[in-house]
Short mmCIF file of C-alpha atoms in Angstrom, two decimals:
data_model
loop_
_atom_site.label_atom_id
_atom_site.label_comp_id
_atom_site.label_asym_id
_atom_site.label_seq_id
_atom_site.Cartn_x
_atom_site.Cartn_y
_atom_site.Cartn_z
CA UNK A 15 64.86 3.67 -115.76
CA UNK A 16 64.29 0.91 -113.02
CA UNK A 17 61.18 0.72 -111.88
CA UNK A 18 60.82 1.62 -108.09
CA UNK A 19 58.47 0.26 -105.50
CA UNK A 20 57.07 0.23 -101.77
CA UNK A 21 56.14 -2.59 -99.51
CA UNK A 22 53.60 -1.71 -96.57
CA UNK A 23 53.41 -4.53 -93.91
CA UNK A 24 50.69 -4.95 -91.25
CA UNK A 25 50.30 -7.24 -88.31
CA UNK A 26 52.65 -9.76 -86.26
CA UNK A 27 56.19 -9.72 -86.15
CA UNK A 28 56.42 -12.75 -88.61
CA UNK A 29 55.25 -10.31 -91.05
CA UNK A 30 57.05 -7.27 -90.44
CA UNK A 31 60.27 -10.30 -90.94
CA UNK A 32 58.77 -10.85 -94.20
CA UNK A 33 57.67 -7.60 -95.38
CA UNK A 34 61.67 -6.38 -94.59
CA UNK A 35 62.65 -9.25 -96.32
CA UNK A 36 60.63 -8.95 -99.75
CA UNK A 37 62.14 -5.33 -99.99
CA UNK A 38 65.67 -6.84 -100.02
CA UNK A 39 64.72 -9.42 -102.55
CA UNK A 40 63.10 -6.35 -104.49
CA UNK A 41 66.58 -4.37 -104.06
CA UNK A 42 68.48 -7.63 -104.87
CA UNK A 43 66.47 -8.09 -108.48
CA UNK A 44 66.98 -4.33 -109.31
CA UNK A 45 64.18 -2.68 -108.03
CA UNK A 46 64.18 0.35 -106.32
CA UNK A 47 62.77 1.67 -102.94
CA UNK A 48 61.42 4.87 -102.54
CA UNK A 49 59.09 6.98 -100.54
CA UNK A 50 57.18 8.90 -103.30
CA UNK A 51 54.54 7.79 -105.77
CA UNK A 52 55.90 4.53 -107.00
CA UNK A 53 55.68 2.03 -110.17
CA UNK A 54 55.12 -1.11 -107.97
CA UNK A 55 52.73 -1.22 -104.38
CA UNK A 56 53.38 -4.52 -102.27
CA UNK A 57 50.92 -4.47 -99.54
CA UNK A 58 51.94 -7.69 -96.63
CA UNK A 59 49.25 -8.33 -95.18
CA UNK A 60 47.64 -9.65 -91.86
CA UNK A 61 43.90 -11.43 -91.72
CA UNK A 62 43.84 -11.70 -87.65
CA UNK A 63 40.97 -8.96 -87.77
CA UNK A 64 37.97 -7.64 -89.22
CA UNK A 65 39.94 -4.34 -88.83
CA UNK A 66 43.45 -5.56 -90.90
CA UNK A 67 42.19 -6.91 -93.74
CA UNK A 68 40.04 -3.48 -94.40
CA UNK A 69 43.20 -1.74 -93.96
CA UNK A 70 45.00 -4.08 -96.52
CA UNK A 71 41.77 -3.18 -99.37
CA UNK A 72 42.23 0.72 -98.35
CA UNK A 73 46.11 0.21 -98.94
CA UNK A 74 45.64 -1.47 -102.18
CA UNK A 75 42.72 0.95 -103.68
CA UNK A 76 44.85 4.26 -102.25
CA UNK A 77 48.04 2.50 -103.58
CA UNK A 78 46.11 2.88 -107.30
CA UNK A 79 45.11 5.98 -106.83
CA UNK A 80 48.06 7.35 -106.06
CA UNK A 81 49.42 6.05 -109.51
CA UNK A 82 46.87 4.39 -111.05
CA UNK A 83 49.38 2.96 -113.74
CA UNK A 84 51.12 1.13 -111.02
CA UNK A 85 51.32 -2.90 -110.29
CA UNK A 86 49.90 -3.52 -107.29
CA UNK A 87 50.79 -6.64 -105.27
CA UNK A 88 48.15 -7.87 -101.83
CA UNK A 89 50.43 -10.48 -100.31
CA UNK A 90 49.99 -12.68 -97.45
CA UNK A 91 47.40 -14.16 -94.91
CA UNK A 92 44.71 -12.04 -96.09
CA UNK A 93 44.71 -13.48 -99.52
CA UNK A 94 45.64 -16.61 -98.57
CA UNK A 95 42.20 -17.17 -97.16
CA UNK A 96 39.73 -15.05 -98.51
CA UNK A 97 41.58 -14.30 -102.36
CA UNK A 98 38.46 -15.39 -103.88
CA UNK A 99 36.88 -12.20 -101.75
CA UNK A 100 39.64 -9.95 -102.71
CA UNK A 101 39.27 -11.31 -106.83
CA UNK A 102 35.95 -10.36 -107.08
CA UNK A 103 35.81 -6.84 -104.51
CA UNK A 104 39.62 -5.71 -105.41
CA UNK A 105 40.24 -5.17 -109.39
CA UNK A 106 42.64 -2.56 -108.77
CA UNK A 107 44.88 -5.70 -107.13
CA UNK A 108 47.43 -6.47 -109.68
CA UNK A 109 48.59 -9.73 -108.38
CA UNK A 110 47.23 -11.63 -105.41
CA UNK A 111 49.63 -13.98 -103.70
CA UNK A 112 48.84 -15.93 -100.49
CA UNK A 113 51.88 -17.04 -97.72
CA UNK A 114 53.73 -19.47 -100.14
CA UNK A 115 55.89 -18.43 -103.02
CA UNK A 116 56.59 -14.48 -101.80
CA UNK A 117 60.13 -15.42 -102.25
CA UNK A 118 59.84 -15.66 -105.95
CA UNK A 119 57.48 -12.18 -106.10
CA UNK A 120 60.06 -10.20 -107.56
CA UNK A 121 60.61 -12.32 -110.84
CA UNK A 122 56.32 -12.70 -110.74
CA UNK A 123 56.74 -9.13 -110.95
CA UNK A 124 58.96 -8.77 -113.44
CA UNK A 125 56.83 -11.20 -115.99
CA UNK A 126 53.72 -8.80 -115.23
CA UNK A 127 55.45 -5.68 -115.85
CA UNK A 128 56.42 -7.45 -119.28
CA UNK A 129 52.83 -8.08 -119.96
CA UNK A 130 51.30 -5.94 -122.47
CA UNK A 131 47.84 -6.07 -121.16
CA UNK A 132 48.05 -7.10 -117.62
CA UNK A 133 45.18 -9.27 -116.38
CA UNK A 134 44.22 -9.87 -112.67
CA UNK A 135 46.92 -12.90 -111.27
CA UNK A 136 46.03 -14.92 -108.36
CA UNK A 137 49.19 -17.22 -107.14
CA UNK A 138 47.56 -19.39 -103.99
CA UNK A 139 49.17 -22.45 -102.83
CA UNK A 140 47.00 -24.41 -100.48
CA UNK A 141 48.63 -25.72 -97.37
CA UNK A 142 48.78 -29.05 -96.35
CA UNK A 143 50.83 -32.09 -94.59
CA UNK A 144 54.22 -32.57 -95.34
CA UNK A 145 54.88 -28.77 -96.42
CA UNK A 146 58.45 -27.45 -96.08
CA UNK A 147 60.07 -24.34 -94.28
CA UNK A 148 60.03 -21.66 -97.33
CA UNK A 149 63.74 -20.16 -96.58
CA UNK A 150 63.56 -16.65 -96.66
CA UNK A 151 66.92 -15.19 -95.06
CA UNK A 152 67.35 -11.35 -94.72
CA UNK A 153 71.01 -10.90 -96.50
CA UNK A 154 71.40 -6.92 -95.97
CA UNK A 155 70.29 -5.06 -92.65
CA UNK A 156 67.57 -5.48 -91.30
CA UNK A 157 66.75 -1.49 -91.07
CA UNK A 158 66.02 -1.32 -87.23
CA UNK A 159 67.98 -2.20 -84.30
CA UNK A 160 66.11 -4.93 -83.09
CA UNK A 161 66.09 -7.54 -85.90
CA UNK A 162 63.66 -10.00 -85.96
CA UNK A 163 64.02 -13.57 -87.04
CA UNK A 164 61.88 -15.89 -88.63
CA UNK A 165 62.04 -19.21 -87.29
CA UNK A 166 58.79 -20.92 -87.29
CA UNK A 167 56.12 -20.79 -89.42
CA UNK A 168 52.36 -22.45 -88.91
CA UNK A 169 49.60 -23.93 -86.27
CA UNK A 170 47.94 -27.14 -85.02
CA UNK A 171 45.96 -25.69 -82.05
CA UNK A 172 42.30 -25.20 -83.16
CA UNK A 173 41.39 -22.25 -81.61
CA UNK A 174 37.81 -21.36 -82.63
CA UNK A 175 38.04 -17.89 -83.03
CA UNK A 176 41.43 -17.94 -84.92
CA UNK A 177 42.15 -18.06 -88.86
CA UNK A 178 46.09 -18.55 -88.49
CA UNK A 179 45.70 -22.23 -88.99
CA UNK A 180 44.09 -21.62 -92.48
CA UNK A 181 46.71 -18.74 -93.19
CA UNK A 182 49.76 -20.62 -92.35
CA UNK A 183 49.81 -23.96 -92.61
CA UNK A 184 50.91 -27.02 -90.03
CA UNK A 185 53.80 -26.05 -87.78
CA UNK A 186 57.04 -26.19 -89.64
CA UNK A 187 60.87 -24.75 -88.44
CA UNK A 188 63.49 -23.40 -89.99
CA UNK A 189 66.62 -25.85 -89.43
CA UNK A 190 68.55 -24.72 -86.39
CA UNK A 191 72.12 -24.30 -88.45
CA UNK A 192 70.55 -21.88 -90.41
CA UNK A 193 68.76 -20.07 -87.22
CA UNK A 194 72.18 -19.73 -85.92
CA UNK A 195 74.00 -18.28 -89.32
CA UNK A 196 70.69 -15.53 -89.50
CA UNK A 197 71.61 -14.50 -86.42
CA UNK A 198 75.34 -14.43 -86.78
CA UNK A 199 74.65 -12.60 -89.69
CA UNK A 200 72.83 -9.53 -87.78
CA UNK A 201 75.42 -9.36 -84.79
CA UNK A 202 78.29 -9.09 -87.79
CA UNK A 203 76.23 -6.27 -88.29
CA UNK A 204 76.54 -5.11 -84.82
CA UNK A 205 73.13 -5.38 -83.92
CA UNK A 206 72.56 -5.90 -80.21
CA UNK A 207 69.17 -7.90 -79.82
CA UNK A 208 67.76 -10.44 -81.38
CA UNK A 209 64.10 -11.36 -81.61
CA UNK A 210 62.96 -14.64 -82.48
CA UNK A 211 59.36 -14.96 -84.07
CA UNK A 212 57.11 -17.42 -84.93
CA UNK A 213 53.50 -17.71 -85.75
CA UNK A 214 53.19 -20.38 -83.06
CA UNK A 215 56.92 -19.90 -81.49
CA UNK A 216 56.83 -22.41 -78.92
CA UNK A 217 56.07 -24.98 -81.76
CA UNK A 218 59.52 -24.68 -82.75
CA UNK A 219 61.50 -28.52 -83.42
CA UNK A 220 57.54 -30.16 -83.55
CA UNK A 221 59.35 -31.31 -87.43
CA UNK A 222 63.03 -31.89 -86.50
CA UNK A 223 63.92 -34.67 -84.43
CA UNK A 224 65.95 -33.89 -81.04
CA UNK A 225 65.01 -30.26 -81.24
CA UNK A 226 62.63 -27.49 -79.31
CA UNK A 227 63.03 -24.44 -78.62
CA UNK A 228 64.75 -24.96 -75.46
CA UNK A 229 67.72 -26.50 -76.87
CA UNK A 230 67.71 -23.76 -79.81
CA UNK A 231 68.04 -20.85 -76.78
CA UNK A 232 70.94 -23.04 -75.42
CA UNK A 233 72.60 -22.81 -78.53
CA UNK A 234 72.12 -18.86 -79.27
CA UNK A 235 73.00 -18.62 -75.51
CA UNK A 236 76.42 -20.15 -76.01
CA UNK A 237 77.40 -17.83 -79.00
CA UNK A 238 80.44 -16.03 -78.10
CA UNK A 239 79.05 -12.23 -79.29
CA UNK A 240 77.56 -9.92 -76.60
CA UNK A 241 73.95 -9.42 -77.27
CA UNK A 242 70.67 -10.03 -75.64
CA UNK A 243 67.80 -12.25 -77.43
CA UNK A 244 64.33 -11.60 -76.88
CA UNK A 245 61.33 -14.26 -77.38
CA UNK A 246 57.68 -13.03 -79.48
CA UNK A 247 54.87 -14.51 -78.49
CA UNK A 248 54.25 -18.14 -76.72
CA UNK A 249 51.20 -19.57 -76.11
CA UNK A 250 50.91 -20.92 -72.47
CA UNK A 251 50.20 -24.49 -73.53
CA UNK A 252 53.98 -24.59 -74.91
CA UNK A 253 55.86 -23.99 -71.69
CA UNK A 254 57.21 -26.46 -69.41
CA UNK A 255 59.06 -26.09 -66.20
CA UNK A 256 61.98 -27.63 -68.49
CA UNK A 257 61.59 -24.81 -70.61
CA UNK A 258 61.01 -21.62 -67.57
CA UNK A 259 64.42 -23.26 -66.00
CA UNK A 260 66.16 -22.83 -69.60
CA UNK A 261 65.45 -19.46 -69.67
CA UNK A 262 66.31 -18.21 -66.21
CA UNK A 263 70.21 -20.19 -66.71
CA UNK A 264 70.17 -18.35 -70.35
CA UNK A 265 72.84 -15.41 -69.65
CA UNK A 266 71.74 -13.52 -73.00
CA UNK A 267 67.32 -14.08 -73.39
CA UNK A 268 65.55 -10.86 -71.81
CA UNK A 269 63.30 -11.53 -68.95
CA UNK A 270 60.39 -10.99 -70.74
CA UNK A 271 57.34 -13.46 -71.88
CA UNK A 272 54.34 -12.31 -73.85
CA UNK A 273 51.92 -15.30 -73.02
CA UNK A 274 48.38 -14.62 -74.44
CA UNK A 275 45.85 -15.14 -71.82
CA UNK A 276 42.88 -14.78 -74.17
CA UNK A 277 40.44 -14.69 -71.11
CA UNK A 278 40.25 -15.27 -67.36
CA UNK A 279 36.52 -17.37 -67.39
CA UNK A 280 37.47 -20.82 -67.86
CA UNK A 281 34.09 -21.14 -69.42
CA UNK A 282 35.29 -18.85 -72.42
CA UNK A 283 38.49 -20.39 -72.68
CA UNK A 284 36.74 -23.82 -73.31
CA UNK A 285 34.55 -22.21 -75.81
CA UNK A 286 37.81 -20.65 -77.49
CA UNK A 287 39.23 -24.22 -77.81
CA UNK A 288 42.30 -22.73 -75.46
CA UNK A 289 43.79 -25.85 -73.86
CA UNK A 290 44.45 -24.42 -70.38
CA UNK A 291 42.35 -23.05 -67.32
CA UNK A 292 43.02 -19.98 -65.37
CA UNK A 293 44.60 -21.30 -62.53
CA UNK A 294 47.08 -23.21 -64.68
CA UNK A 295 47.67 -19.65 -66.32
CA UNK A 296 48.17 -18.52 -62.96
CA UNK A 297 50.21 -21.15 -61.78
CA UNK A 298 52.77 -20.76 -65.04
CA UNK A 299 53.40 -17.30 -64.21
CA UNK A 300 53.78 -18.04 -60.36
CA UNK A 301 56.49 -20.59 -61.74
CA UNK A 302 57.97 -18.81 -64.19
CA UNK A 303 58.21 -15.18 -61.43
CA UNK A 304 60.02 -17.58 -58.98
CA UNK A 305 62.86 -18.76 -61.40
CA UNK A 306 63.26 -15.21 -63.49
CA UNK A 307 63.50 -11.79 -61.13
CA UNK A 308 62.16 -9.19 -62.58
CA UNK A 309 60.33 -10.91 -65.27
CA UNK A 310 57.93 -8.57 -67.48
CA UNK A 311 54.97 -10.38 -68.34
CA UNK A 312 52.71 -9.37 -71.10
CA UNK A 313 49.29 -11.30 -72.72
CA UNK A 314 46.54 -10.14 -74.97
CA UNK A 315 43.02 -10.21 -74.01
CA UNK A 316 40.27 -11.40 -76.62
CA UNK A 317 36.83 -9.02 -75.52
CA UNK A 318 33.42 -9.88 -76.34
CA UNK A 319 33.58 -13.25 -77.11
CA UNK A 320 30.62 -15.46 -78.14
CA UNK A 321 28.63 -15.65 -74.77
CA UNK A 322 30.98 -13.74 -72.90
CA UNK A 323 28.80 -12.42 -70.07
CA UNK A 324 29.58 -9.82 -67.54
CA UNK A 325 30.34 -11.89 -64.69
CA UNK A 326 33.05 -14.14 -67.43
CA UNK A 327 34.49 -10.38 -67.94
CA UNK A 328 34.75 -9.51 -64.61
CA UNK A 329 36.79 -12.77 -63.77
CA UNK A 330 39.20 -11.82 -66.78
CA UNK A 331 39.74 -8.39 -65.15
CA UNK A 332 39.92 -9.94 -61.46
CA UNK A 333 42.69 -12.64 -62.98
CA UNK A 334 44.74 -10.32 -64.87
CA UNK A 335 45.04 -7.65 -61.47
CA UNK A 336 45.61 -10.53 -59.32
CA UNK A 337 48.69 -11.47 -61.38
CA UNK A 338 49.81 -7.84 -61.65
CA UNK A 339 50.78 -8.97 -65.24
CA UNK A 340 52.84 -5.92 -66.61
CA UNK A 341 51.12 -4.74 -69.86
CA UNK A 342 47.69 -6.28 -71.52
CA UNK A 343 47.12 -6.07 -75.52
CA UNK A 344 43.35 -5.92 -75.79
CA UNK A 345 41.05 -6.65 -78.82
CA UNK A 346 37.45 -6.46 -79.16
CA UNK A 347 35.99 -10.12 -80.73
CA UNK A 348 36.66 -9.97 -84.63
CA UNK A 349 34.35 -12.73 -86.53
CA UNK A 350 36.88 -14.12 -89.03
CA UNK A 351 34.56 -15.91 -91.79
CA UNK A 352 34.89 -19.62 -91.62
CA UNK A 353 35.77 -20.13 -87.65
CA UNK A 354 33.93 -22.10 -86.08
CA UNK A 355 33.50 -18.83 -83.84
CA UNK A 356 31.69 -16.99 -86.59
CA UNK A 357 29.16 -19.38 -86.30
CA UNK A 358 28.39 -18.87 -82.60
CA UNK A 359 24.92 -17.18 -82.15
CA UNK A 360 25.34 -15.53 -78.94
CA UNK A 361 27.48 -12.79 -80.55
CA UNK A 362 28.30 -9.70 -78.19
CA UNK A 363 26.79 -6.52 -79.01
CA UNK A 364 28.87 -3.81 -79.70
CA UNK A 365 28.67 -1.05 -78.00
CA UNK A 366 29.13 -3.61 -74.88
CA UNK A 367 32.25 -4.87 -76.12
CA UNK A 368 33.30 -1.13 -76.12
CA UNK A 369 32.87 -0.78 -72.74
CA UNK A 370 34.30 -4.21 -71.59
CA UNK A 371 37.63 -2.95 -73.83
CA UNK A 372 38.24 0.66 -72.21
CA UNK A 373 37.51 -1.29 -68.78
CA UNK A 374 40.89 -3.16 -69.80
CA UNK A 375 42.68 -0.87 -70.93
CA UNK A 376 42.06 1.59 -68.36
CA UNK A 377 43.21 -1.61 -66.13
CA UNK A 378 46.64 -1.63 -68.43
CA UNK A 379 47.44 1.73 -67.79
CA UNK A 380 47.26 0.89 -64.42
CA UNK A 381 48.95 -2.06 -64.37
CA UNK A 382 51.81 -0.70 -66.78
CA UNK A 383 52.21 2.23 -64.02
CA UNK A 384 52.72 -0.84 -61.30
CA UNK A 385 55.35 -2.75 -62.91
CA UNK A 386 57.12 0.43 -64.02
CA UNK A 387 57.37 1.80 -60.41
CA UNK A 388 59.25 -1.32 -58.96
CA UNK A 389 62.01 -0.15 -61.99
CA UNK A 390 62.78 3.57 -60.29
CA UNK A 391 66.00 3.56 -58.44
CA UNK A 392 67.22 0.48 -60.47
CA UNK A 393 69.44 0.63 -63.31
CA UNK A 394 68.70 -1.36 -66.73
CA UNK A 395 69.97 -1.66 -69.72
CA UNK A 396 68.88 -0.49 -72.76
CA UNK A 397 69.14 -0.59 -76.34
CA UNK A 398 68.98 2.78 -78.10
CA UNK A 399 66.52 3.43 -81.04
CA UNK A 400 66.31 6.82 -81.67
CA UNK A 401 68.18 10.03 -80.48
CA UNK A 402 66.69 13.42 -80.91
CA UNK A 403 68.12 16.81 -80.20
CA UNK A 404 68.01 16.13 -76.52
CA UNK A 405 66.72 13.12 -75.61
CA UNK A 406 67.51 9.36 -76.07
CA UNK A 407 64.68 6.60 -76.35
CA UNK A 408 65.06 2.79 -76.44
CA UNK A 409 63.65 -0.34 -74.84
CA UNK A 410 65.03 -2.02 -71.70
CA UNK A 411 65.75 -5.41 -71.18
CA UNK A 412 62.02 -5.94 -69.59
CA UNK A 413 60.48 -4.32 -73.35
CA UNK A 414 59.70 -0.99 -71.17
CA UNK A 415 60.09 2.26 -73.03
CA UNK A 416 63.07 4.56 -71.44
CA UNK A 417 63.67 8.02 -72.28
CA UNK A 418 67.07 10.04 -70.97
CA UNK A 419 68.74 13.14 -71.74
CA UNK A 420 71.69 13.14 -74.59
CA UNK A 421 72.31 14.65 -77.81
CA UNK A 422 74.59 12.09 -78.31
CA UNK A 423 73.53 10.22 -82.18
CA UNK A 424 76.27 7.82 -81.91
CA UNK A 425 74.84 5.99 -78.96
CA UNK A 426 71.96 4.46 -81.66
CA UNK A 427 71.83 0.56 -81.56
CA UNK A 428 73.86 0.89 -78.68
CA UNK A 429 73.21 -1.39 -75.13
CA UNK A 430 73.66 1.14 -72.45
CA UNK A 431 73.13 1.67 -68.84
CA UNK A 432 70.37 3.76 -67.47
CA UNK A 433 69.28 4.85 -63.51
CA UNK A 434 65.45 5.00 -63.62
CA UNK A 435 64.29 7.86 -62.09
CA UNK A 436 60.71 8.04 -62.73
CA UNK A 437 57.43 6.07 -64.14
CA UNK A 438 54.71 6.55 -66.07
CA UNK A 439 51.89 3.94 -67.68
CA UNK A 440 53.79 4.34 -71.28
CA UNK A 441 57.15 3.74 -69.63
CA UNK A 442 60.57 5.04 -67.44
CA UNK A 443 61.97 8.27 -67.78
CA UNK A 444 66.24 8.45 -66.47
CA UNK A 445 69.73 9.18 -66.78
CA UNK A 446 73.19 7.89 -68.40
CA UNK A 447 75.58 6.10 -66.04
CA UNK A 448 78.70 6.41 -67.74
CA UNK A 449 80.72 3.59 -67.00
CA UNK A 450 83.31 1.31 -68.22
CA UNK A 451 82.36 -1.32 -70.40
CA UNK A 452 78.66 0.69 -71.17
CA UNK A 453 77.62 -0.34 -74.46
CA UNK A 454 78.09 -3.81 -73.17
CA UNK A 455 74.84 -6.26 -72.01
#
């Protein structure tokens, strides 16, 4: 019998691109998936928080007790930074693997399962200068309708508060060519958006000569297929007015940036090694407003910083309002063991982080509820994920949540047109317009 297996991925889009991508290699070497108790327990995991990396050790020692003769596998940033933590803490952890080599797990896990006695294996590549793209291509379906796509990998900011560096590597890109085929590859499969990922995106091209990701958009822009292509995460210090102006002649990228403000003190921003001020935050979304209508602007909001006082909170809420930005990700300060922020004594208590973090999010709701409003009476288009006995639900082009009435199953991964009728903080509620041409972008 072949031995069958799950794979649990937490955190950032680059890892939910992995994580889909180690189940096909499983599939590919002759594993099997399943959703029951299984022989083999890959856990992908994320190290960005305090609150991730316990979930990761309560994965792996639930993952054991569920079968306790099963291999279990803790893969990714959390190991690749603290595996000596999870060697000594996690002895239920089969094999420990880091962000280098997941591409050869399956035959890892093959030689294990051939062991007689199975001992502890820790597989952790340090990173360092000169390290190559580790190819990774998804060669079956991706398994949701809005693929994403791999294309950068690594960091050179240093950002005191932030492990990623450590977890990841330099900044390194896949080659465009193949950027290109991986997405070829997914609209053969008639998906109709594309997202592109990386763990510092706008670093894209830093390692190949004569490219950014400017000129890689012009190039997905050009392909023939009808599809829209979305954009993760970019950090505000990688966008030019070169780059804005790319976007708004692109006829196929979504107007939509996720741009992580952090905070809106400059004197936390300087402490958070960020290498921009407020006002040029401000200013880049004035810019980038002008050239895009309509553009849906989202950021995440680090609370509680080191030394973050009430007045350096207030400004953050006062910045974020003033740009009317259209949905904020908040986080309460994590200390990630050997950051230079760990080290800061002025730590914020909790219970006033708590505060400063429903403050914000009480803010998002009603910022979400803004941007939402100025949809009604407009029609957008949106891809279709999941159709239930009466009702549709997908994403529009902005990344705002749409719900409309239809039985209709076929319309799944489908780009259709809706008329917003109403709006609410967790999205738009309308109706079909049935139309010539509606599946198309």
């Amino acid at each position: 019998m072949p031995y069958t297996f799950k794979v649990k991925t937490l955190g950032c889009p680059v890892n939910q691109y992995e994580g889909r991508a180690l189940e096909l290699a499983m599939e590919e070497a002759g594993f099997v998936p399943t959703g029951d108790i299984a022989d083999i327990y890959i856990i992908n995991s994320c190290v960005v928080t305090q609150a991730a990396a316990a979930e990761a050790r309560r994965l792996a020692s639930q993952a054991k007790k569920e079968n306790p003769q099963s291999l279990v596998v803790l893969a990714g940033c959390y190991p690749q930074v603290y595996w000596k933590e999870i060697k000594e803490k996690l002895p239920q952890v089969d094999i420990i693997i880091g962000t280098t080599g997941r591409s050869r797990l399956p035959a890892v896990i093959a030689r294990q399962l051939a062991e007689t006695h199975r001992e502890q294996r820790a597989i952790i590549v340090e990173h360092g200068p000169g390290e190559e793209f580790e190819e990774f291509p998804l060669t079956g379906n991706y398994g949701r309708t809005r693929p994403v796509i791999k294309i950068q990998e690594g960091c050179d900011e240093a950002c005191t508060y932030c492990i990623v560096r450590k977890a990841r590597g330099l900044p390194r890109s896949l080659a465009p060519e193949k950027v290109v085929a991986q997405v070829k590859h997914f609209l053969d499969k008639d998906c109709r958006e594309v997202v592109l990922a990386g763990t510092h995106l706008g670093a894209y091209g830093k390692d190949l000569p004569g490219w950014n990701l400017a000129r890689l958009i012009e190039e997905l822009d050009a392909l023939p297929h009808s599809f829209r292509l979305r954009l993760s995460y970019i950090e505000p210090m990688d966008i030019s007015l070169e780059f804005l102006q790319t976007l708004a002649r692109a006829r196929k990228v979504c107007p939509f940036l996720y741009l992580p403000l952090q905070s809106g003190s400059d004197r936390i921003l300087q402490k958070m090694g960020r290498r921009y001020t407020s006002a040029e935050f401000a200013r880049l979304v004035q810019q980038a407003r002008e050239l895009i209508p309509g553009l849906s602007i989202w950021t995440d909001l680090i609370v509680g910083f080191p030394g973050e006082t009430e007045d350096d909170h207030q400004q953050t809420m006062k910045l974020v309002e003033e740009l009317a930005l259209s949905h904020l990700h908040v986080f309460p300060y994590s200390p990630r063991p050997g950051t230079e922020a760990a080290g800061f004594s002025d730590q914020v208590a909790p219970d006033v982080k708590k505060r400063r973090v429903q403050e914000l999010r009480a803010l998002d709701e009603k910022l979400s509820l803004h941007f939402n409003q100025q949809l009604v009476g407009k029609q957008v288009q949106v891809l279709v994920e999941k159709v239930g006995e009466n009702q549709g639900e997908g994403f529009s082009e902005h990344y705002v949540k749409v719900r409309f009435p239809t039985g209709n199953s076929e319309l799944k991964g489908s780009l259709i047109p809706v008329q917003v009728l109403a709006a609410a903080p967790w999205g738009v509620e309308g109706c079909l317009i049935k139309s010539e041409g509606a599946s198309n972008y």
